[in-house]
């Protein structure tokens, strides 16, 4: 199998100013191309020549694994980015809130994991067979597939990913990446059975639970059960009566007792 440079889903200058055209030209056009060239050289005419990238990642070690994983990781990373802001779909927001507390808490934990990787590597959002989401640190060419996880999202923290634009400010680069993530693609990568289960739960909630909206009598903020309050750990589909008693209005801070059913 001859591997070739995959096309970018956007122009090389489309991610500016978060990622400059110069960074993409080097990162995609030179670094990824070099991994592809090395992989072809290492596998051509060998027992590995008919294997896919995934098969090479799962069955090889040493230079073949390193280059195959870097081709897969980079392709996955570039395909996760978009120049057009994309809102996080409800099913992904639900899963992240369930497993990390809130979307903001997830971002804090993910950023710390990515920043704390010693040397070069990748930070991953991945899913186990039960559907639980995990933040995974991998050094060098590491990929969570080798441990049985399904990759959903990654940020490259090799210096070549950010040094042209950010020098040694890795944390700033990671923060800028949040505005480039194609969250719909991330959601699509989750296991179908998990999505189906969530959709069924949402349908049940709308059909058989109290899905009335409640209004804060102090500030007028409206709690909509179909949306929940993910920033406070309240998943979409949660009826007002099921919200923990310690929950407070996200707008003004008063308790549940200050809410009335919307008329």
C-alpha atoms as a PDB file:
ATOM      1  CA  UNK A   1       0.000   0.000   0.000  1.00  0.00           C
ATOM      2  CA  UNK A   2       1.368   3.399  -0.999  1.00  0.00           C
ATOM      3  CA  UNK A   3       0.416   6.184   1.378  1.00  0.00           C
ATOM      4  CA  UNK A   4      -0.142   9.701   0.054  1.00  0.00           C
ATOM      5  CA  UNK A   5      -0.649  13.131   1.567  1.00  0.00           C
ATOM      6  CA  UNK A   6      -4.380  13.451   2.362  1.00  0.00           C
ATOM      7  CA  UNK A   7      -6.102  16.654   1.223  1.00  0.00           C
ATOM      8  CA  UNK A   8      -6.803  19.341   3.785  1.00  0.00           C
ATOM      9  CA  UNK A   9     -10.529  20.091   4.264  1.00  0.00           C
ATOM     10  CA  UNK A  10      -9.759  23.846   4.218  1.00  0.00           C
ATOM     11  CA  UNK A  11      -7.280  26.298   2.695  1.00  0.00           C
ATOM     12  CA  UNK A  12      -3.835  26.623   4.250  1.00  0.00           C
ATOM     13  CA  UNK A  13      -4.583  30.139   5.472  1.00  0.00           C
ATOM     14  CA  UNK A  14      -8.113  29.340   6.679  1.00  0.00           C
ATOM     15  CA  UNK A  15      -7.189  28.804  10.346  1.00  0.00           C
ATOM     16  CA  UNK A  16      -5.514  32.176  10.797  1.00  0.00           C
ATOM     17  CA  UNK A  17      -4.864  33.826  13.180  1.00  0.00           C
ATOM     18  CA  UNK A  18      -5.018  30.833  15.548  1.00  0.00           C
ATOM     19  CA  UNK A  19      -2.791  28.819  13.170  1.00  0.00           C
ATOM     20  CA  UNK A  20      -0.860  30.698  10.526  1.00  0.00           C
ATOM     21  CA  UNK A  21      -0.479  29.635   6.934  1.00  0.00           C
ATOM     22  CA  UNK A  22       3.242  29.217   7.607  1.00  0.00           C
ATOM     23  CA  UNK A  23       2.523  26.754  10.410  1.00  0.00           C
ATOM     24  CA  UNK A  24       0.192  24.706   8.193  1.00  0.00           C
ATOM     25  CA  UNK A  25       2.713  24.765   5.336  1.00  0.00           C
ATOM     26  CA  UNK A  26       5.381  23.290   7.602  1.00  0.00           C
ATOM     27  CA  UNK A  27       3.227  21.129   9.857  1.00  0.00           C
ATOM     28  CA  UNK A  28       1.015  19.634   7.154  1.00  0.00           C
ATOM     29  CA  UNK A  29       3.063  20.186   4.020  1.00  0.00           C
ATOM     30  CA  UNK A  30       6.479  19.154   5.333  1.00  0.00           C
ATOM     31  CA  UNK A  31       6.226  17.234   8.636  1.00  0.00           C
ATOM     32  CA  UNK A  32       3.275  15.050   7.625  1.00  0.00           C
ATOM     33  CA  UNK A  33       4.734  14.521   4.171  1.00  0.00           C
ATOM     34  CA  UNK A  34       8.009  13.378   5.737  1.00  0.00           C
ATOM     35  CA  UNK A  35       6.224  10.796   7.889  1.00  0.00           C
ATOM     36  CA  UNK A  36       4.412   9.530   4.787  1.00  0.00           C
ATOM     37  CA  UNK A  37       7.651   9.288   2.797  1.00  0.00           C
ATOM     38  CA  UNK A  38       9.382   7.460   5.665  1.00  0.00           C
ATOM     39  CA  UNK A  39       6.482   5.034   6.056  1.00  0.00           C
ATOM     40  CA  UNK A  40       6.472   4.165   2.360  1.00  0.00           C
ATOM     41  CA  UNK A  41      10.215   3.611   2.442  1.00  0.00           C
ATOM     42  CA  UNK A  42       9.990   1.383   5.534  1.00  0.00           C
ATOM     43  CA  UNK A  43       7.089  -0.772   4.321  1.00  0.00           C
ATOM     44  CA  UNK A  44       7.569  -1.068   0.553  1.00  0.00           C
ATOM     45  CA  UNK A  45       8.387  -4.652  -0.384  1.00  0.00           C
ATOM     46  CA  UNK A  46       8.020  -5.923   3.205  1.00  0.00           C
ATOM     47  CA  UNK A  47       5.386  -7.959   5.036  1.00  0.00           C
ATOM     48  CA  UNK A  48       3.834  -4.650   6.086  1.00  0.00           C
ATOM     49  CA  UNK A  49       3.194  -3.332   2.572  1.00  0.00           C
ATOM     50  CA  UNK A  50      -0.457  -4.453   2.435  1.00  0.00           C
ATOM     51  CA  UNK A  51      -1.489  -3.230   5.876  1.00  0.00           C
ATOM     52  CA  UNK A  52      -3.611  -0.181   6.659  1.00  0.00           C
ATOM     53  CA  UNK A  53      -2.475   2.570   8.998  1.00  0.00           C
ATOM     54  CA  UNK A  54      -4.681   1.158  11.757  1.00  0.00           C
ATOM     55  CA  UNK A  55      -3.209  -2.320  11.323  1.00  0.00           C
ATOM     56  CA  UNK A  56       0.315  -0.926  11.399  1.00  0.00           C
ATOM     57  CA  UNK A  57      -0.429   1.033  14.572  1.00  0.00           C
ATOM     58  CA  UNK A  58      -1.848  -2.026  16.333  1.00  0.00           C
ATOM     59  CA  UNK A  59       0.725  -4.613  15.233  1.00  0.00           C
ATOM     60  CA  UNK A  60       4.122  -2.944  14.820  1.00  0.00           C
ATOM     61  CA  UNK A  61       6.784  -1.261  16.925  1.00  0.00           C
ATOM     62  CA  UNK A  62       9.827   0.895  16.289  1.00  0.00           C
ATOM     63  CA  UNK A  63      10.183   3.081  13.177  1.00  0.00           C
ATOM     64  CA  UNK A  64       7.242   1.526  11.316  1.00  0.00           C
ATOM     65  CA  UNK A  65       4.887   2.180  14.213  1.00  0.00           C
ATOM     66  CA  UNK A  66       6.268   5.679  14.831  1.00  0.00           C
ATOM     67  CA  UNK A  67       5.748   6.813  11.254  1.00  0.00           C
ATOM     68  CA  UNK A  68       2.408   5.042  10.746  1.00  0.00           C
ATOM     69  CA  UNK A  69       1.019   6.506  13.973  1.00  0.00           C
ATOM     70  CA  UNK A  70       2.264   9.985  13.112  1.00  0.00           C
ATOM     71  CA  UNK A  71       0.581   9.801   9.697  1.00  0.00           C
ATOM     72  CA  UNK A  72      -2.699   8.673  11.318  1.00  0.00           C
ATOM     73  CA  UNK A  73      -2.467  11.129  14.240  1.00  0.00           C
ATOM     74  CA  UNK A  74      -1.737  14.130  12.041  1.00  0.00           C
ATOM     75  CA  UNK A  75      -4.453  13.280   9.527  1.00  0.00           C
ATOM     76  CA  UNK A  76      -6.944  12.865  12.390  1.00  0.00           C
ATOM     77  CA  UNK A  77      -5.824  16.163  13.960  1.00  0.00           C
ATOM     78  CA  UNK A  78      -6.087  18.207  10.770  1.00  0.00           C
ATOM     79  CA  UNK A  79      -9.507  16.697  10.024  1.00  0.00           C
ATOM     80  CA  UNK A  80     -10.716  17.696  13.496  1.00  0.00           C
ATOM     81  CA  UNK A  81     -10.100  21.388  12.795  1.00  0.00           C
ATOM     82  CA  UNK A  82     -12.376  23.849  11.019  1.00  0.00           C
ATOM     83  CA  UNK A  83     -12.148  27.561  10.207  1.00  0.00           C
ATOM     84  CA  UNK A  84     -15.864  27.941  10.937  1.00  0.00           C
ATOM     85  CA  UNK A  85     -16.942  27.798  14.606  1.00  0.00           C
ATOM     86  CA  UNK A  86     -19.118  24.760  15.330  1.00  0.00           C
ATOM     87  CA  UNK A  87     -21.311  24.444  18.414  1.00  0.00           C
ATOM     88  CA  UNK A  88     -20.996  21.276  20.454  1.00  0.00           C
ATOM     89  CA  UNK A  89     -23.925  18.898  19.707  1.00  0.00           C
ATOM     90  CA  UNK A  90     -26.173  18.061  22.639  1.00  0.00           C
ATOM     91  CA  UNK A  91     -25.206  14.391  22.753  1.00  0.00           C
ATOM     92  CA  UNK A  92     -21.497  15.217  23.044  1.00  0.00           C
ATOM     93  CA  UNK A  93     -22.174  17.906  25.630  1.00  0.00           C
ATOM     94  CA  UNK A  94     -24.208  15.365  27.596  1.00  0.00           C
ATOM     95  CA  UNK A  95     -21.408  12.768  27.527  1.00  0.00           C
ATOM     96  CA  UNK A  96     -18.718  15.298  28.468  1.00  0.00           C
ATOM     97  CA  UNK A  97     -20.821  16.697  31.307  1.00  0.00           C
ATOM     98  CA  UNK A  98     -21.555  13.183  32.540  1.00  0.00           C
ATOM     99  CA  UNK A  99     -17.891  12.151  32.632  1.00  0.00           C
ATOM    100  CA  UNK A 100     -16.088  15.416  33.493  1.00  0.00           C
ATOM    101  CA  UNK A 101     -18.670  17.520  35.362  1.00  0.00           C
ATOM    102  CA  UNK A 102     -19.154  20.199  32.706  1.00  0.00           C
ATOM    103  CA  UNK A 103     -17.773  21.300  29.354  1.00  0.00           C
ATOM    104  CA  UNK A 104     -15.677  23.980  31.034  1.00  0.00           C
ATOM    105  CA  UNK A 105     -14.259  21.482  33.522  1.00  0.00           C
ATOM    106  CA  UNK A 106     -13.412  19.156  30.642  1.00  0.00           C
ATOM    107  CA  UNK A 107     -11.539  21.952  28.883  1.00  0.00           C
ATOM    108  CA  UNK A 108      -9.601  22.772  32.050  1.00  0.00           C
ATOM    109  CA  UNK A 109      -8.633  19.116  32.548  1.00  0.00           C
ATOM    110  CA  UNK A 110      -7.794  18.577  28.890  1.00  0.00           C
ATOM    111  CA  UNK A 111      -5.673  21.729  28.710  1.00  0.00           C
ATOM    112  CA  UNK A 112      -3.752  20.697  31.831  1.00  0.00           C
ATOM    113  CA  UNK A 113      -3.170  17.197  30.446  1.00  0.00           C
ATOM    114  CA  UNK A 114      -1.933  18.606  27.131  1.00  0.00           C
ATOM    115  CA  UNK A 115       0.254  21.256  28.769  1.00  0.00           C
ATOM    116  CA  UNK A 116       1.780  18.793  31.229  1.00  0.00           C
ATOM    117  CA  UNK A 117       2.989  16.281  28.626  1.00  0.00           C
ATOM    118  CA  UNK A 118       6.764  16.181  29.005  1.00  0.00           C
ATOM    119  CA  UNK A 119       8.438  16.705  25.663  1.00  0.00           C
ATOM    120  CA  UNK A 120       6.480  15.825  22.525  1.00  0.00           C
ATOM    121  CA  UNK A 121       3.163  14.032  22.260  1.00  0.00           C
ATOM    122  CA  UNK A 122      -0.604  14.162  21.952  1.00  0.00           C
ATOM    123  CA  UNK A 123      -3.564  14.814  24.247  1.00  0.00           C
ATOM    124  CA  UNK A 124      -6.649  12.779  23.350  1.00  0.00           C
ATOM    125  CA  UNK A 125     -10.343  12.655  24.127  1.00  0.00           C
ATOM    126  CA  UNK A 126     -11.182   8.980  23.733  1.00  0.00           C
ATOM    127  CA  UNK A 127     -14.017   6.580  24.480  1.00  0.00           C
ATOM    128  CA  UNK A 128     -13.859   3.118  26.030  1.00  0.00           C
ATOM    129  CA  UNK A 129     -16.063   0.165  25.078  1.00  0.00           C
ATOM    130  CA  UNK A 130     -18.636   1.104  27.722  1.00  0.00           C
ATOM    131  CA  UNK A 131     -18.998   4.591  26.242  1.00  0.00           C
ATOM    132  CA  UNK A 132     -17.163   6.462  29.008  1.00  0.00           C
ATOM    133  CA  UNK A 133     -14.995   9.360  27.863  1.00  0.00           C
ATOM    134  CA  UNK A 134     -11.365   9.723  28.959  1.00  0.00           C
ATOM    135  CA  UNK A 135      -8.588  12.275  28.593  1.00  0.00           C
ATOM    136  CA  UNK A 136      -5.414  10.415  27.630  1.00  0.00           C
ATOM    137  CA  UNK A 137      -1.827  11.636  27.418  1.00  0.00           C
ATOM    138  CA  UNK A 138       0.403   9.961  24.838  1.00  0.00           C
ATOM    139  CA  UNK A 139       4.074  10.728  24.301  1.00  0.00           C
ATOM    140  CA  UNK A 140       5.761  10.912  20.904  1.00  0.00           C
ATOM    141  CA  UNK A 141       3.633   8.947  18.377  1.00  0.00           C
ATOM    142  CA  UNK A 142       1.331   7.337  20.955  1.00  0.00           C
ATOM    143  CA  UNK A 143      -2.249   6.520  20.002  1.00  0.00           C
ATOM    144  CA  UNK A 144      -5.018   5.359  22.418  1.00  0.00           C
ATOM    145  CA  UNK A 145      -6.176   2.699  19.937  1.00  0.00           C
ATOM    146  CA  UNK A 146      -3.331   0.516  21.195  1.00  0.00           C
ATOM    147  CA  UNK A 147      -5.016   0.439  24.606  1.00  0.00           C
ATOM    148  CA  UNK A 148      -8.468  -0.308  23.202  1.00  0.00           C
ATOM    149  CA  UNK A 149      -9.857   3.238  23.175  1.00  0.00           C
ATOM    150  CA  UNK A 150     -11.698   4.958  20.313  1.00  0.00           C
ATOM    151  CA  UNK A 151     -10.112   8.369  19.537  1.00  0.00           C
ATOM    152  CA  UNK A 152     -12.601  11.227  19.328  1.00  0.00           C
ATOM    153  CA  UNK A 153     -10.386  14.339  19.355  1.00  0.00           C
ATOM    154  CA  UNK A 154      -6.724  15.223  19.719  1.00  0.00           C
ATOM    155  CA  UNK A 155      -4.405  18.203  20.007  1.00  0.00           C
ATOM    156  CA  UNK A 156      -0.829  17.866  18.782  1.00  0.00           C
ATOM    157  CA  UNK A 157       1.661  19.232  21.319  1.00  0.00           C
ATOM    158  CA  UNK A 158       4.841  18.526  19.405  1.00  0.00           C
ATOM    159  CA  UNK A 159       6.720  21.820  19.154  1.00  0.00           C
ATOM    160  CA  UNK A 160       6.370  21.843  15.378  1.00  0.00           C
ATOM    161  CA  UNK A 161       2.603  22.230  15.875  1.00  0.00           C
ATOM    162  CA  UNK A 162       2.867  25.624  17.568  1.00  0.00           C
ATOM    163  CA  UNK A 163       6.411  27.016  17.727  1.00  0.00           C
ATOM    164  CA  UNK A 164       6.179  29.272  14.660  1.00  0.00           C
ATOM    165  CA  UNK A 165       3.123  31.063  16.059  1.00  0.00           C
ATOM    166  CA  UNK A 166       3.504  30.705  19.823  1.00  0.00           C
ATOM    167  CA  UNK A 167       7.172  29.914  20.465  1.00  0.00           C
ATOM    168  CA  UNK A 168       7.202  28.125  23.860  1.00  0.00           C
ATOM    169  CA  UNK A 169       3.661  29.183  24.869  1.00  0.00           C
ATOM    170  CA  UNK A 170       2.058  25.747  24.572  1.00  0.00           C
ATOM    171  CA  UNK A 171      -0.844  26.583  26.893  1.00  0.00           C
ATOM    172  CA  UNK A 172      -1.824  29.572  24.733  1.00  0.00           C
ATOM    173  CA  UNK A 173      -1.773  27.384  21.617  1.00  0.00           C
ATOM    174  CA  UNK A 174      -4.047  24.823  23.295  1.00  0.00           C
ATOM    175  CA  UNK A 175      -6.462  27.554  24.351  1.00  0.00           C
ATOM    176  CA  UNK A 176      -6.654  28.855  20.770  1.00  0.00           C
ATOM    177  CA  UNK A 177      -7.409  25.341  19.508  1.00  0.00           C
ATOM    178  CA  UNK A 178     -10.802  25.308  21.244  1.00  0.00           C
ATOM    179  CA  UNK A 179     -12.112  27.739  18.639  1.00  0.00           C
ATOM    180  CA  UNK A 180     -10.993  25.441  15.810  1.00  0.00           C
ATOM    181  CA  UNK A 181     -12.496  22.109  16.913  1.00  0.00           C
ATOM    182  CA  UNK A 182     -15.194  20.686  14.658  1.00  0.00           C
ATOM    183  CA  UNK A 183     -17.391  19.423  17.488  1.00  0.00           C
ATOM    184  CA  UNK A 184     -19.893  17.786  15.130  1.00  0.00           C
ATOM    185  CA  UNK A 185     -17.132  15.508  13.818  1.00  0.00           C
ATOM    186  CA  UNK A 186     -16.109  14.697  17.380  1.00  0.00           C
ATOM    187  CA  UNK A 187     -19.698  13.741  18.200  1.00  0.00           C
ATOM    188  CA  UNK A 188     -19.993  11.615  15.074  1.00  0.00           C
ATOM    189  CA  UNK A 189     -16.980   9.594  16.171  1.00  0.00           C
ATOM    190  CA  UNK A 190     -18.684   8.422  19.350  1.00  0.00           C
ATOM    191  CA  UNK A 191     -20.081   4.892  19.340  1.00  0.00           C
ATOM    192  CA  UNK A 192     -23.451   4.723  17.636  1.00  0.00           C
ATOM    193  CA  UNK A 193     -25.004   2.692  20.447  1.00  0.00           C
ATOM    194  CA  UNK A 194     -24.131   5.419  22.939  1.00  0.00           C
ATOM    195  CA  UNK A 195     -25.764   8.049  20.743  1.00  0.00           C
ATOM    196  CA  UNK A 196     -28.838   5.904  20.233  1.00  0.00           C
ATOM    197  CA  UNK A 197     -29.155   5.330  23.985  1.00  0.00           C
ATOM    198  CA  UNK A 198     -28.913   9.049  24.660  1.00  0.00           C
ATOM    199  CA  UNK A 199     -31.469   9.915  21.989  1.00  0.00           C
ATOM    200  CA  UNK A 200     -33.820   7.313  23.490  1.00  0.00           C
ATOM    201  CA  UNK A 201     -33.331   8.798  26.950  1.00  0.00           C
ATOM    202  CA  UNK A 202     -34.096  12.265  25.627  1.00  0.00           C
ATOM    203  CA  UNK A 203     -37.253  11.027  23.890  1.00  0.00           C
ATOM    204  CA  UNK A 204     -38.402   9.289  27.081  1.00  0.00           C
ATOM    205  CA  UNK A 205     -37.720  12.400  29.094  1.00  0.00           C
ATOM    206  CA  UNK A 206     -39.806  14.556  26.767  1.00  0.00           C
ATOM    207  CA  UNK A 207     -42.641  12.027  26.624  1.00  0.00           C
ATOM    208  CA  UNK A 208     -42.933  10.881  30.224  1.00  0.00           C
ATOM    209  CA  UNK A 209     -41.283  13.450  32.489  1.00  0.00           C
ATOM    210  CA  UNK A 210     -42.099  16.925  33.686  1.00  0.00           C
ATOM    211  CA  UNK A 211     -40.438  18.971  30.939  1.00  0.00           C
ATOM    212  CA  UNK A 212     -41.958  22.317  31.946  1.00  0.00           C
ATOM    213  CA  UNK A 213     -39.723  25.366  31.923  1.00  0.00           C
ATOM    214  CA  UNK A 214     -39.099  27.249  35.173  1.00  0.00           C
ATOM    215  CA  UNK A 215     -38.378  30.958  35.574  1.00  0.00           C
ATOM    216  CA  UNK A 216     -36.205  32.629  38.204  1.00  0.00           C
ATOM    217  CA  UNK A 217     -38.451  35.215  39.884  1.00  0.00           C
ATOM    218  CA  UNK A 218     -35.391  37.258  40.854  1.00  0.00           C
ATOM    219  CA  UNK A 219     -33.708  37.786  37.483  1.00  0.00           C
ATOM    220  CA  UNK A 220     -35.968  36.139  34.873  1.00  0.00           C
ATOM    221  CA  UNK A 221     -33.495  33.433  33.797  1.00  0.00           C
ATOM    222  CA  UNK A 222     -35.358  30.421  32.362  1.00  0.00           C
ATOM    223  CA  UNK A 223     -34.449  26.796  33.055  1.00  0.00           C
ATOM    224  CA  UNK A 224     -35.297  24.675  30.000  1.00  0.00           C
ATOM    225  CA  UNK A 225     -35.113  20.907  30.767  1.00  0.00           C
ATOM    226  CA  UNK A 226     -34.379  20.102  27.126  1.00  0.00           C
ATOM    227  CA  UNK A 227     -31.179  22.137  27.413  1.00  0.00           C
ATOM    228  CA  UNK A 228     -30.348  21.565  31.090  1.00  0.00           C
ATOM    229  CA  UNK A 229     -27.516  23.569  32.609  1.00  0.00           C
ATOM    230  CA  UNK A 230     -24.378  21.733  31.438  1.00  0.00           C
ATOM    231  CA  UNK A 231     -22.052  24.373  32.894  1.00  0.00           C
ATOM    232  CA  UNK A 232     -23.394  23.435  36.337  1.00  0.00           C
ATOM    233  CA  UNK A 233     -23.376  19.693  35.649  1.00  0.00           C
ATOM    234  CA  UNK A 234     -27.096  19.431  34.796  1.00  0.00           C
ATOM    235  CA  UNK A 235     -27.416  17.294  31.656  1.00  0.00           C
ATOM    236  CA  UNK A 236     -29.944  18.052  28.892  1.00  0.00           C
ATOM    237  CA  UNK A 237     -33.217  16.215  29.568  1.00  0.00           C
ATOM    238  CA  UNK A 238     -33.170  16.777  33.349  1.00  0.00           C
ATOM    239  CA  UNK A 239     -36.586  17.852  34.744  1.00  0.00           C
ATOM    240  CA  UNK A 240     -36.503  20.786  37.143  1.00  0.00           C
ATOM    241  CA  UNK A 241     -37.609  18.581  40.051  1.00  0.00           C
ATOM    242  CA  UNK A 242     -34.565  16.333  39.548  1.00  0.00           C
ATOM    243  CA  UNK A 243     -32.026  19.147  39.843  1.00  0.00           C
ATOM    244  CA  UNK A 244     -29.980  18.818  43.085  1.00  0.00           C
ATOM    245  CA  UNK A 245     -31.212  21.063  45.900  1.00  0.00           C
ATOM    246  CA  UNK A 246     -27.836  22.809  46.122  1.00  0.00           C
ATOM    247  CA  UNK A 247     -28.092  24.023  42.517  1.00  0.00           C
ATOM    248  CA  UNK A 248     -28.366  27.797  42.065  1.00  0.00           C
ATOM    249  CA  UNK A 249     -29.480  30.080  39.265  1.00  0.00           C
ATOM    250  CA  UNK A 250     -26.484  30.529  36.928  1.00  0.00           C
ATOM    251  CA  UNK A 251     -27.473  34.149  36.303  1.00  0.00           C
ATOM    252  CA  UNK A 252     -28.022  35.548  39.805  1.00  0.00           C
ATOM    253  CA  UNK A 253     -27.115  32.766  42.260  1.00  0.00           C
ATOM    254  CA  UNK A 254     -30.428  32.243  44.072  1.00  0.00           C
ATOM    255  CA  UNK A 255     -31.670  28.755  44.945  1.00  0.00           C
ATOM    256  CA  UNK A 256     -34.346  26.522  43.417  1.00  0.00           C
ATOM    257  CA  UNK A 257     -36.986  27.919  45.742  1.00  0.00           C
ATOM    258  CA  UNK A 258     -36.900  31.168  43.765  1.00  0.00           C
ATOM    259  CA  UNK A 259     -38.100  29.464  40.584  1.00  0.00           C
ATOM    260  CA  UNK A 260     -41.680  29.207  39.352  1.00  0.00           C
ATOM    261  CA  UNK A 261     -43.183  27.183  36.513  1.00  0.00           C
ATOM    262  CA  UNK A 262     -43.364  29.235  33.355  1.00  0.00           C
ATOM    263  CA  UNK A 263     -46.951  30.295  32.638  1.00  0.00           C
END
